[in-house]
PDB file of C-alpha atoms in Angstrom:
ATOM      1  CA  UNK I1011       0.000   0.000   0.000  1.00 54.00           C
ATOM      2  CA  UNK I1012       1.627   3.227  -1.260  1.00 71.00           C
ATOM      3  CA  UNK I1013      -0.771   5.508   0.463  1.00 92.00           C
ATOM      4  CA  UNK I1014      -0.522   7.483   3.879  1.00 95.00           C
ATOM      5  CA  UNK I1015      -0.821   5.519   6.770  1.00 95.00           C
ATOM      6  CA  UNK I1016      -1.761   6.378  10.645  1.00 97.00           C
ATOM      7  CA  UNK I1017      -1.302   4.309  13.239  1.00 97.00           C
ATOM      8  CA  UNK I1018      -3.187   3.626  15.808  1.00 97.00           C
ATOM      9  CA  UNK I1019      -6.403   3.338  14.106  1.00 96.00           C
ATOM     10  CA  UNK I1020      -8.889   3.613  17.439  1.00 97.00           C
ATOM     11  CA  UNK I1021      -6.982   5.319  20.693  1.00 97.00           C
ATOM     12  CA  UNK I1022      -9.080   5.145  24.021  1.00 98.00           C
ATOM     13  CA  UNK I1023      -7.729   6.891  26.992  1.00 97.00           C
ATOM     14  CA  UNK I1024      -8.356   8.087  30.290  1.00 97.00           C
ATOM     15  CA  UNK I1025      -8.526  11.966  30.714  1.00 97.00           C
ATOM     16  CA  UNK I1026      -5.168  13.342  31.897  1.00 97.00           C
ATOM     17  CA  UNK I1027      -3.054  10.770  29.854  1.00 98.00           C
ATOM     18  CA  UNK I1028      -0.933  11.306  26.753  1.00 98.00           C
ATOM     19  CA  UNK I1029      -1.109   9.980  23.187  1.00 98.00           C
ATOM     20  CA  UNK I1030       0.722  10.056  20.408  1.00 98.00           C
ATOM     21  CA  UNK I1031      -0.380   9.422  16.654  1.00 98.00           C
ATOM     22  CA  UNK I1032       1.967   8.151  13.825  1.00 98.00           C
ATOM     23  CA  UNK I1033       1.303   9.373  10.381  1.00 98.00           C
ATOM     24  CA  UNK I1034       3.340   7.839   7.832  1.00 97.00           C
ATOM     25  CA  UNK I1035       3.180  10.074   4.374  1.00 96.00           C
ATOM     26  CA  UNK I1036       3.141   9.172   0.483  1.00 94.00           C
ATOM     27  CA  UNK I1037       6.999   8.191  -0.210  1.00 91.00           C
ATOM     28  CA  UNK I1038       7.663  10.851  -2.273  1.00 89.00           C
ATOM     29  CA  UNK I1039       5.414  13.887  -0.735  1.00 92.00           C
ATOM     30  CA  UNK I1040       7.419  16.273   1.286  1.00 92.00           C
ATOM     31  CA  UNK I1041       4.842  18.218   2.796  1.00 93.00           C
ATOM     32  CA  UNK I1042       2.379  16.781   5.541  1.00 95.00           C
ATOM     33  CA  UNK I1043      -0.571  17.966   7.444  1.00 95.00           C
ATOM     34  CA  UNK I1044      -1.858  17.352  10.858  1.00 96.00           C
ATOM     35  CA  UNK I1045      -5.863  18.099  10.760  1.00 96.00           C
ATOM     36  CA  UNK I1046      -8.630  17.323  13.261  1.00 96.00           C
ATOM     37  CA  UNK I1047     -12.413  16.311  12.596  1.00 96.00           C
ATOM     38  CA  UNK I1048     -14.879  16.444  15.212  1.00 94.00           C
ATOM     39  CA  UNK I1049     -18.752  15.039  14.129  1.00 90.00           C
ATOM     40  CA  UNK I1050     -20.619  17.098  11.465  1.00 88.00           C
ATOM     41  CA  UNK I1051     -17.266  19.083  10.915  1.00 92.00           C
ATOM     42  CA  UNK I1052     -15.374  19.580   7.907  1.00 94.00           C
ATOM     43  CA  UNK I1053     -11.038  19.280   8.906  1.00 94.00           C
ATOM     44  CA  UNK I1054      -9.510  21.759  10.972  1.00 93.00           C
ATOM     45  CA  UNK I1055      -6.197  22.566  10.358  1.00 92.00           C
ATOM     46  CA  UNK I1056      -3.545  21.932  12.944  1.00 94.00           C
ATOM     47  CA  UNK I1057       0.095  22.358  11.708  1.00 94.00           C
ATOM     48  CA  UNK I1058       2.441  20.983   8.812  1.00 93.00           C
ATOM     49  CA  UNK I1059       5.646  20.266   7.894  1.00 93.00           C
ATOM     50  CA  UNK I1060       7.657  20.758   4.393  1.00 92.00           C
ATOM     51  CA  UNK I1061      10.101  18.180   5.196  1.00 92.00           C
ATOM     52  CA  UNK I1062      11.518  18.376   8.631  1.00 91.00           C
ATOM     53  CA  UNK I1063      10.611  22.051   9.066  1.00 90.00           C
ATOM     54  CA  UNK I1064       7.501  22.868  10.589  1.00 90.00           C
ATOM     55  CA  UNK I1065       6.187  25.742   8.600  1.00 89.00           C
ATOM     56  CA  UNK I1066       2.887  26.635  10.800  1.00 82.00           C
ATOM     57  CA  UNK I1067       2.071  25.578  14.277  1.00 80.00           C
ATOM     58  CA  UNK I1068      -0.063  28.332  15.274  1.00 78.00           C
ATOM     59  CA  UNK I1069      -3.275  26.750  14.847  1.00 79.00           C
ATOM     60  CA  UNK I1070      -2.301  23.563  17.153  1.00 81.00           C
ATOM     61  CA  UNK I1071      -5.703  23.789  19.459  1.00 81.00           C
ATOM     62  CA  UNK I1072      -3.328  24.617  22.671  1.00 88.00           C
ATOM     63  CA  UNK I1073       0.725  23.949  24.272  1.00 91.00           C
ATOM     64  CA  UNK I1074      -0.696  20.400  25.023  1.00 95.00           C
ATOM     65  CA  UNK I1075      -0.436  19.771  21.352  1.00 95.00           C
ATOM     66  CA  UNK I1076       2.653  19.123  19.287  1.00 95.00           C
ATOM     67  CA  UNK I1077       4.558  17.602  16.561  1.00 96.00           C
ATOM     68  CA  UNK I1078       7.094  16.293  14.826  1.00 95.00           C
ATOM     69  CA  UNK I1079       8.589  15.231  12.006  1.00 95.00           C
ATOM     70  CA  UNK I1080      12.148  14.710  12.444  1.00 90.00           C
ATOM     71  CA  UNK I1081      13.784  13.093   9.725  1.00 87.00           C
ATOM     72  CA  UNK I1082      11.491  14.285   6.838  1.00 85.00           C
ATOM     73  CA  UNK I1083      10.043  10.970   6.560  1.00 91.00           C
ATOM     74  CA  UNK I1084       6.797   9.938   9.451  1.00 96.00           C
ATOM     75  CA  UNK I1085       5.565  12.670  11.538  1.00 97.00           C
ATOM     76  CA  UNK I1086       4.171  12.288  15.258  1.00 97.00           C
ATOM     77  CA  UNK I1087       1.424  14.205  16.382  1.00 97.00           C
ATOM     78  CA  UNK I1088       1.151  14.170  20.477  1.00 97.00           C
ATOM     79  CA  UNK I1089      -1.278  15.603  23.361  1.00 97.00           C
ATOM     80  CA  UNK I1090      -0.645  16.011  26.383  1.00 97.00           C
ATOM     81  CA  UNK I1091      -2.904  15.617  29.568  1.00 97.00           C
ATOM     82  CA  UNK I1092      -5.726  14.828  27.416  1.00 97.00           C
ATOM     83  CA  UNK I1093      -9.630  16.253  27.914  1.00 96.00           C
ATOM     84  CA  UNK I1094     -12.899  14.998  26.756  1.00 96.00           C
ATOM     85  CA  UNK I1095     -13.080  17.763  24.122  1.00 95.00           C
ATOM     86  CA  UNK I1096      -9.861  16.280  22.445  1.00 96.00           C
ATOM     87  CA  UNK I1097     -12.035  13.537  21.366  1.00 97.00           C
ATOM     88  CA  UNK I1098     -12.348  13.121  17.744  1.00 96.00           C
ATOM     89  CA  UNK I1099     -10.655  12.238  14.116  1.00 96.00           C
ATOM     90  CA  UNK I1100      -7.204  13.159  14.005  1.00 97.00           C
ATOM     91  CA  UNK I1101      -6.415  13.298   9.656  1.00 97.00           C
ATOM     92  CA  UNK I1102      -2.661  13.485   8.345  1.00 97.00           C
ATOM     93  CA  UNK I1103      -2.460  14.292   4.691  1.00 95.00           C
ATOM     94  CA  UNK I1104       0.098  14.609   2.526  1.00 94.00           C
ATOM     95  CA  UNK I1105       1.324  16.025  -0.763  1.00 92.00           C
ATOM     96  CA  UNK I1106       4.179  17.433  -3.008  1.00 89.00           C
ATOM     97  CA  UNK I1107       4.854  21.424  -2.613  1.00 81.00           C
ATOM     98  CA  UNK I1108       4.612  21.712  -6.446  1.00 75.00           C
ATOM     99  CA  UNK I1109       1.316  21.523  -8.887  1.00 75.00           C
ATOM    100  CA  UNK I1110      -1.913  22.065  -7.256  1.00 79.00           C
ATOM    101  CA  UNK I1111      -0.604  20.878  -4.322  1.00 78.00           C
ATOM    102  CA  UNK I1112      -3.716  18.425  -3.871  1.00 87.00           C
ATOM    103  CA  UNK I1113      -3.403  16.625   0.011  1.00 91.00           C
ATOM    104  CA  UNK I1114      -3.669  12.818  -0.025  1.00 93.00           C
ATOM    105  CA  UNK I1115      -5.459  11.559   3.777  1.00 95.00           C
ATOM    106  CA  UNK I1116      -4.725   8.574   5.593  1.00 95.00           C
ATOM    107  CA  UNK I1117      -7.533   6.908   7.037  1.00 93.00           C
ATOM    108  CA  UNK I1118      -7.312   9.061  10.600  1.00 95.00           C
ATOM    109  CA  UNK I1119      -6.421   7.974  13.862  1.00 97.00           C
ATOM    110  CA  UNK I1120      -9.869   8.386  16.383  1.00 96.00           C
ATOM    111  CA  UNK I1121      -9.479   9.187  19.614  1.00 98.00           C
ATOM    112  CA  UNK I1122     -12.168   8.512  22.650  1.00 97.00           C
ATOM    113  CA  UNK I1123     -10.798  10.410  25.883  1.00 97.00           C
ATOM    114  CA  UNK I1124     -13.106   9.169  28.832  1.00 96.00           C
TER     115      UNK I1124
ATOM    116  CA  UNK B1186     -10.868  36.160   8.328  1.00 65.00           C
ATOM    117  CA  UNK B1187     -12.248  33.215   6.580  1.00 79.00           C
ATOM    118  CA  UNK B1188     -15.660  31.222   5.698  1.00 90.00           C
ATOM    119  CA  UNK B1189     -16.439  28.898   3.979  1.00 95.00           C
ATOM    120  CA  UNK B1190     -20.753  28.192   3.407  1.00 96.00           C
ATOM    121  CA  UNK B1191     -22.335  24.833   2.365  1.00 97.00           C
ATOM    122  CA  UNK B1192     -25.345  23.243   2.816  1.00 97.00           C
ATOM    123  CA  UNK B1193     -25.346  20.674   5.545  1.00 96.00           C
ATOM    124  CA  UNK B1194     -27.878  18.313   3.971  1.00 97.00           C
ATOM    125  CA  UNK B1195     -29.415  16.847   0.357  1.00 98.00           C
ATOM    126  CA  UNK B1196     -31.262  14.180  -0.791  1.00 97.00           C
ATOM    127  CA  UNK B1197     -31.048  13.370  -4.575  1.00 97.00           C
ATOM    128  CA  UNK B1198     -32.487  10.085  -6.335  1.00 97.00           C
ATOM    129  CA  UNK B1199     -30.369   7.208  -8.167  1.00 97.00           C
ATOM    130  CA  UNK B1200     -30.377   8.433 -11.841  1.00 97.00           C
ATOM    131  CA  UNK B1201     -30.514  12.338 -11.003  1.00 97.00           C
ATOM    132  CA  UNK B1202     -28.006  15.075 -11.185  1.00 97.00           C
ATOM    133  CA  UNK B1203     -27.520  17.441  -7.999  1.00 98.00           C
ATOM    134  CA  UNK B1204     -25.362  20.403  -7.484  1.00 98.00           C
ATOM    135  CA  UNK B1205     -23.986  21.062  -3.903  1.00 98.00           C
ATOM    136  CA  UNK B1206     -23.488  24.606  -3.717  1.00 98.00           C
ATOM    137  CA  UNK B1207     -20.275  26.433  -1.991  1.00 98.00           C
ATOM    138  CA  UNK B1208     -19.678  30.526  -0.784  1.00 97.00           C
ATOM    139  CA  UNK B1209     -16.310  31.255   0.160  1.00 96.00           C
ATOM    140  CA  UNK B1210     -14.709  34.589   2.259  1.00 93.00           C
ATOM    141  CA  UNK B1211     -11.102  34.470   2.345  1.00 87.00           C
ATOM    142  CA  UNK B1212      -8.763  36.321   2.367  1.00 84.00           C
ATOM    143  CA  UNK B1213      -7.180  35.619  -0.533  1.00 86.00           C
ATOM    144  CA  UNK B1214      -7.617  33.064  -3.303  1.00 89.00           C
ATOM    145  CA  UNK B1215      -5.635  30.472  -4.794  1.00 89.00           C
ATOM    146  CA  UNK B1216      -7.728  27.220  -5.776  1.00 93.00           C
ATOM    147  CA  UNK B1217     -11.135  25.358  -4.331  1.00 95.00           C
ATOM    148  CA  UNK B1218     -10.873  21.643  -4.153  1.00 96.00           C
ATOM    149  CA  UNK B1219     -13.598  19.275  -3.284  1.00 97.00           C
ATOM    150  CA  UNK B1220     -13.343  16.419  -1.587  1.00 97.00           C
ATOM    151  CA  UNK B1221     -15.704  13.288  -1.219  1.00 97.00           C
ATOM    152  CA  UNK B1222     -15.965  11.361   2.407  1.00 96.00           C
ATOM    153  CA  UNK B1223     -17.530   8.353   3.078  1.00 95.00           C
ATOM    154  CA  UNK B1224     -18.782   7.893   6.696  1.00 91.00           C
ATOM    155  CA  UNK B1225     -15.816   6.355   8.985  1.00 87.00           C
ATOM    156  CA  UNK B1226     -13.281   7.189   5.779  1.00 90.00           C
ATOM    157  CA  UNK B1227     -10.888   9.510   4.360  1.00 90.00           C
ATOM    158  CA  UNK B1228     -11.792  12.370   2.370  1.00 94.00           C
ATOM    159  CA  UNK B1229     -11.156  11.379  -1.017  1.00 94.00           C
ATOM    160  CA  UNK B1230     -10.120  14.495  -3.645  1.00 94.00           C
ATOM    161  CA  UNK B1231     -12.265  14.909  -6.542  1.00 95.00           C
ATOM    162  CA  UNK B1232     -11.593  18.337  -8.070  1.00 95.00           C
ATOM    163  CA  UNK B1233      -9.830  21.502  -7.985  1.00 94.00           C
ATOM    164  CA  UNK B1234     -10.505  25.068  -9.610  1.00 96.00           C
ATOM    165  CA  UNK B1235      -8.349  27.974  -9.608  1.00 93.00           C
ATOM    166  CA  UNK B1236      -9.725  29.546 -12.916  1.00 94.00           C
ATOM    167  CA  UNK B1237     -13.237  30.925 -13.382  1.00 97.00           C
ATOM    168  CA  UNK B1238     -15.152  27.791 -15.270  1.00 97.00           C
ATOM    169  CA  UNK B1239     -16.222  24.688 -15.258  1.00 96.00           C
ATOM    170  CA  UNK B1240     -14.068  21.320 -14.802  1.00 94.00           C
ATOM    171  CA  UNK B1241     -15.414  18.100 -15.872  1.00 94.00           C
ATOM    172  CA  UNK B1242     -14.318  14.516 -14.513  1.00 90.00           C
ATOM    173  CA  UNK B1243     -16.621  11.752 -15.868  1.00 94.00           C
ATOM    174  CA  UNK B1244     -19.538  11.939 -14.034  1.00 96.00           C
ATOM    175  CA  UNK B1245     -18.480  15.026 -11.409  1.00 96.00           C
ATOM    176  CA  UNK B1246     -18.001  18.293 -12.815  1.00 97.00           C
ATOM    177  CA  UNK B1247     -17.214  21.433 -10.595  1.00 98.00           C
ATOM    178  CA  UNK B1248     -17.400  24.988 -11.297  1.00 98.00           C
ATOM    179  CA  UNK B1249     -15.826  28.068 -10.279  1.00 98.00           C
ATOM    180  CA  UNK B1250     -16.396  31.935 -10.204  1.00 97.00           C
ATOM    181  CA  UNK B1251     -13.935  34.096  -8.380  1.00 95.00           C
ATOM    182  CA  UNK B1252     -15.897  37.745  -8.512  1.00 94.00           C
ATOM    183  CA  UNK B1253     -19.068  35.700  -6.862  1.00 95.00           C
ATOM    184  CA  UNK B1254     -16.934  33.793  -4.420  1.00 95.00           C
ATOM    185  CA  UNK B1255     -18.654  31.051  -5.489  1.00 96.00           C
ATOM    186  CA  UNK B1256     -17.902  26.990  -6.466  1.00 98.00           C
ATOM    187  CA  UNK B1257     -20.685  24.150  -6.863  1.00 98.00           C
ATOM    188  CA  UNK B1258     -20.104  20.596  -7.687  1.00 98.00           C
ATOM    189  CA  UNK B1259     -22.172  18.516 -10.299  1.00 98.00           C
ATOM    190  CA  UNK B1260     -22.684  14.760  -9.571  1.00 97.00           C
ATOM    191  CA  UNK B1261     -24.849  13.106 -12.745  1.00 97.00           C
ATOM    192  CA  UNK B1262     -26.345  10.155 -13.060  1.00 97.00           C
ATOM    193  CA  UNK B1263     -26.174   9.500  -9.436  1.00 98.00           C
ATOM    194  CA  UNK B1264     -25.438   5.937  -7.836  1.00 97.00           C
ATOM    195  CA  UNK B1265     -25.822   4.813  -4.155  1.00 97.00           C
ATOM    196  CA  UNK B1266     -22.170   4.645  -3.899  1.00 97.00           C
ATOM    197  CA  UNK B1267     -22.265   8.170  -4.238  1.00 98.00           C
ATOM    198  CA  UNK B1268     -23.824   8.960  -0.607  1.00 98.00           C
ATOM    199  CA  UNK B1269     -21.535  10.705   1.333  1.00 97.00           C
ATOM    200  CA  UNK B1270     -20.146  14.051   2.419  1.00 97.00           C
ATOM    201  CA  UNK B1271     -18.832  16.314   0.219  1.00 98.00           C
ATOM    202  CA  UNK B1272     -16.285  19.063   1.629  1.00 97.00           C
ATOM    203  CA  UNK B1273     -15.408  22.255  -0.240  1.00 97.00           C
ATOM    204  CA  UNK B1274     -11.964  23.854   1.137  1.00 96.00           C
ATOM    205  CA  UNK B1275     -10.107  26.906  -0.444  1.00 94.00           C
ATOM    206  CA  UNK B1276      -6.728  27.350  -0.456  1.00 91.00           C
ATOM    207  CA  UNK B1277      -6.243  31.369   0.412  1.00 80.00           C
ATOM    208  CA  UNK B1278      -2.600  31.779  -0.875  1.00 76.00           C
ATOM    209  CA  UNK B1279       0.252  29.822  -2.137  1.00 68.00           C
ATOM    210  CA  UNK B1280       0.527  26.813  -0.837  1.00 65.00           C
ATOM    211  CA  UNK B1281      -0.558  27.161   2.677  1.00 75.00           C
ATOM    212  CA  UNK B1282      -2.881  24.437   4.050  1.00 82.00           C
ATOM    213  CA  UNK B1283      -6.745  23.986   2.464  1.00 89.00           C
ATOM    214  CA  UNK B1284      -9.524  25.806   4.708  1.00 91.00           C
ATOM    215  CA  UNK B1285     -12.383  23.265   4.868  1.00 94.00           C
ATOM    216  CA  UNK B1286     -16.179  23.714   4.514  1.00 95.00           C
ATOM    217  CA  UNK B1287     -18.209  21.712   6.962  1.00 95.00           C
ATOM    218  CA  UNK B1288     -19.471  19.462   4.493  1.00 96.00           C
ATOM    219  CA  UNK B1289     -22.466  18.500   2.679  1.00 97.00           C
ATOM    220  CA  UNK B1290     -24.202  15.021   3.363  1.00 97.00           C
ATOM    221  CA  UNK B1291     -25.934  13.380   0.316  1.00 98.00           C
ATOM    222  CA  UNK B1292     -27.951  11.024   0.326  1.00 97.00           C
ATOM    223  CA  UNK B1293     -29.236   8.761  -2.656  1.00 97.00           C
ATOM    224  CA  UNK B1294     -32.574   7.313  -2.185  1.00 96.00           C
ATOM    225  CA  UNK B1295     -33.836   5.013  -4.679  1.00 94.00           C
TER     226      UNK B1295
END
């Protein structure tokens, strides 16, 4: 499967815990995106990366959200000390800087904080 | 700031042709894509405009008018696979990141 790939799938935690999410891009894409979907919602954009460098993070929902991507290659998306309101889809797309630019999604990592 | 205005629901028969309508304030402008999302899926891209016009792919066209703000998507000949939501995002300048509508969800009745 050449596509972009996230990993885990389903996350259930416990308010006050952290996660992390691994999104693994399209081989050749250099840019990636970090986006969240809550329920009725279209994505939300979070932060993202044009290789290693992390061009916007000013959108990341609070400081218990960051990311990574520190070799160019898979980028890690983590929150700390978790809250019910995290809850929902977490979407990493990628895509090449040139063209249109069009964003290729993985299938989202979903996250249940209880 | 930025906004981005499609219906939330539609309801279209197998066989028909529907237009999903899309109203965009941004702050600048440089291309509308739509996307298509099953339920529990990916969004899926289908189209992108960044020149007044229409764009036709098989069965899904899209149109675009810049003055008017304004972008609508043409699905003929609609199929049951063909329920699901359909996001409009705009991409204000260069390449910075897509700004997404909130979706429109279709459904296909027979």
């Amino acid at each position: 499967d050449t596509g972009v790939s996230q990993d885990p799938r389903h996350k259930i935690t416990k308010r006050g815990q952290n996660v992390t999410f691994r999104c693994d891009p399209i081989s050749e894409h250099n840019r990636l995106y970090w986006y969240r979907q809550t329920l009725g919602q279209g994505p939300e954009f979070l932060t993202y990366f044009q290789n290693e460098a992390q061009l916007e993070k000013s959108r990341l929902l609070s400081d218990r959200f960051s990311a990574e991507r520190p070799k160019g290659s898979f980028s890690t998306l983590e929150i700390q000390r978790t809250e019910q309101g995290d809850s929902a889809m977490y979407l990493c797309a990628s895509s090449i800087s040139g063209g249109i630019n069009e964003q290729f999604f993985g299938p989202g990592t979903r996250l249940t904080v209880l | 700031g930025q906004n981005i205005d499609q219906p939330t629901e539609m309801t279209a028969t197998e066989g028909a042709i529907v237009q999903i309508n899309c109203t965009y304030q941004t702050s600048g402008f440089n291309g509308l894509f739509w996307y298509q999302q099953h339920a529990g899926e990916a969004p899926t891209f289908l189209s992108y405009n960044v020149l007044d016009g229409l764009e036709e792919k098989g069965r899904f066209s899209s149109f675009l008018s810049r003055s008017k703000g304004y972008s609508y998507l043409l699905l003929k000949e609609l199929q049951m696979k063909d329920s699901a939501s359909y996001l409009c995002a705009v991409r204000d300048a260069g390449n910075t990141p897509l700004v997404f509508g909130k979706g429109t969800r279709l459904s296909v009745i027979a």
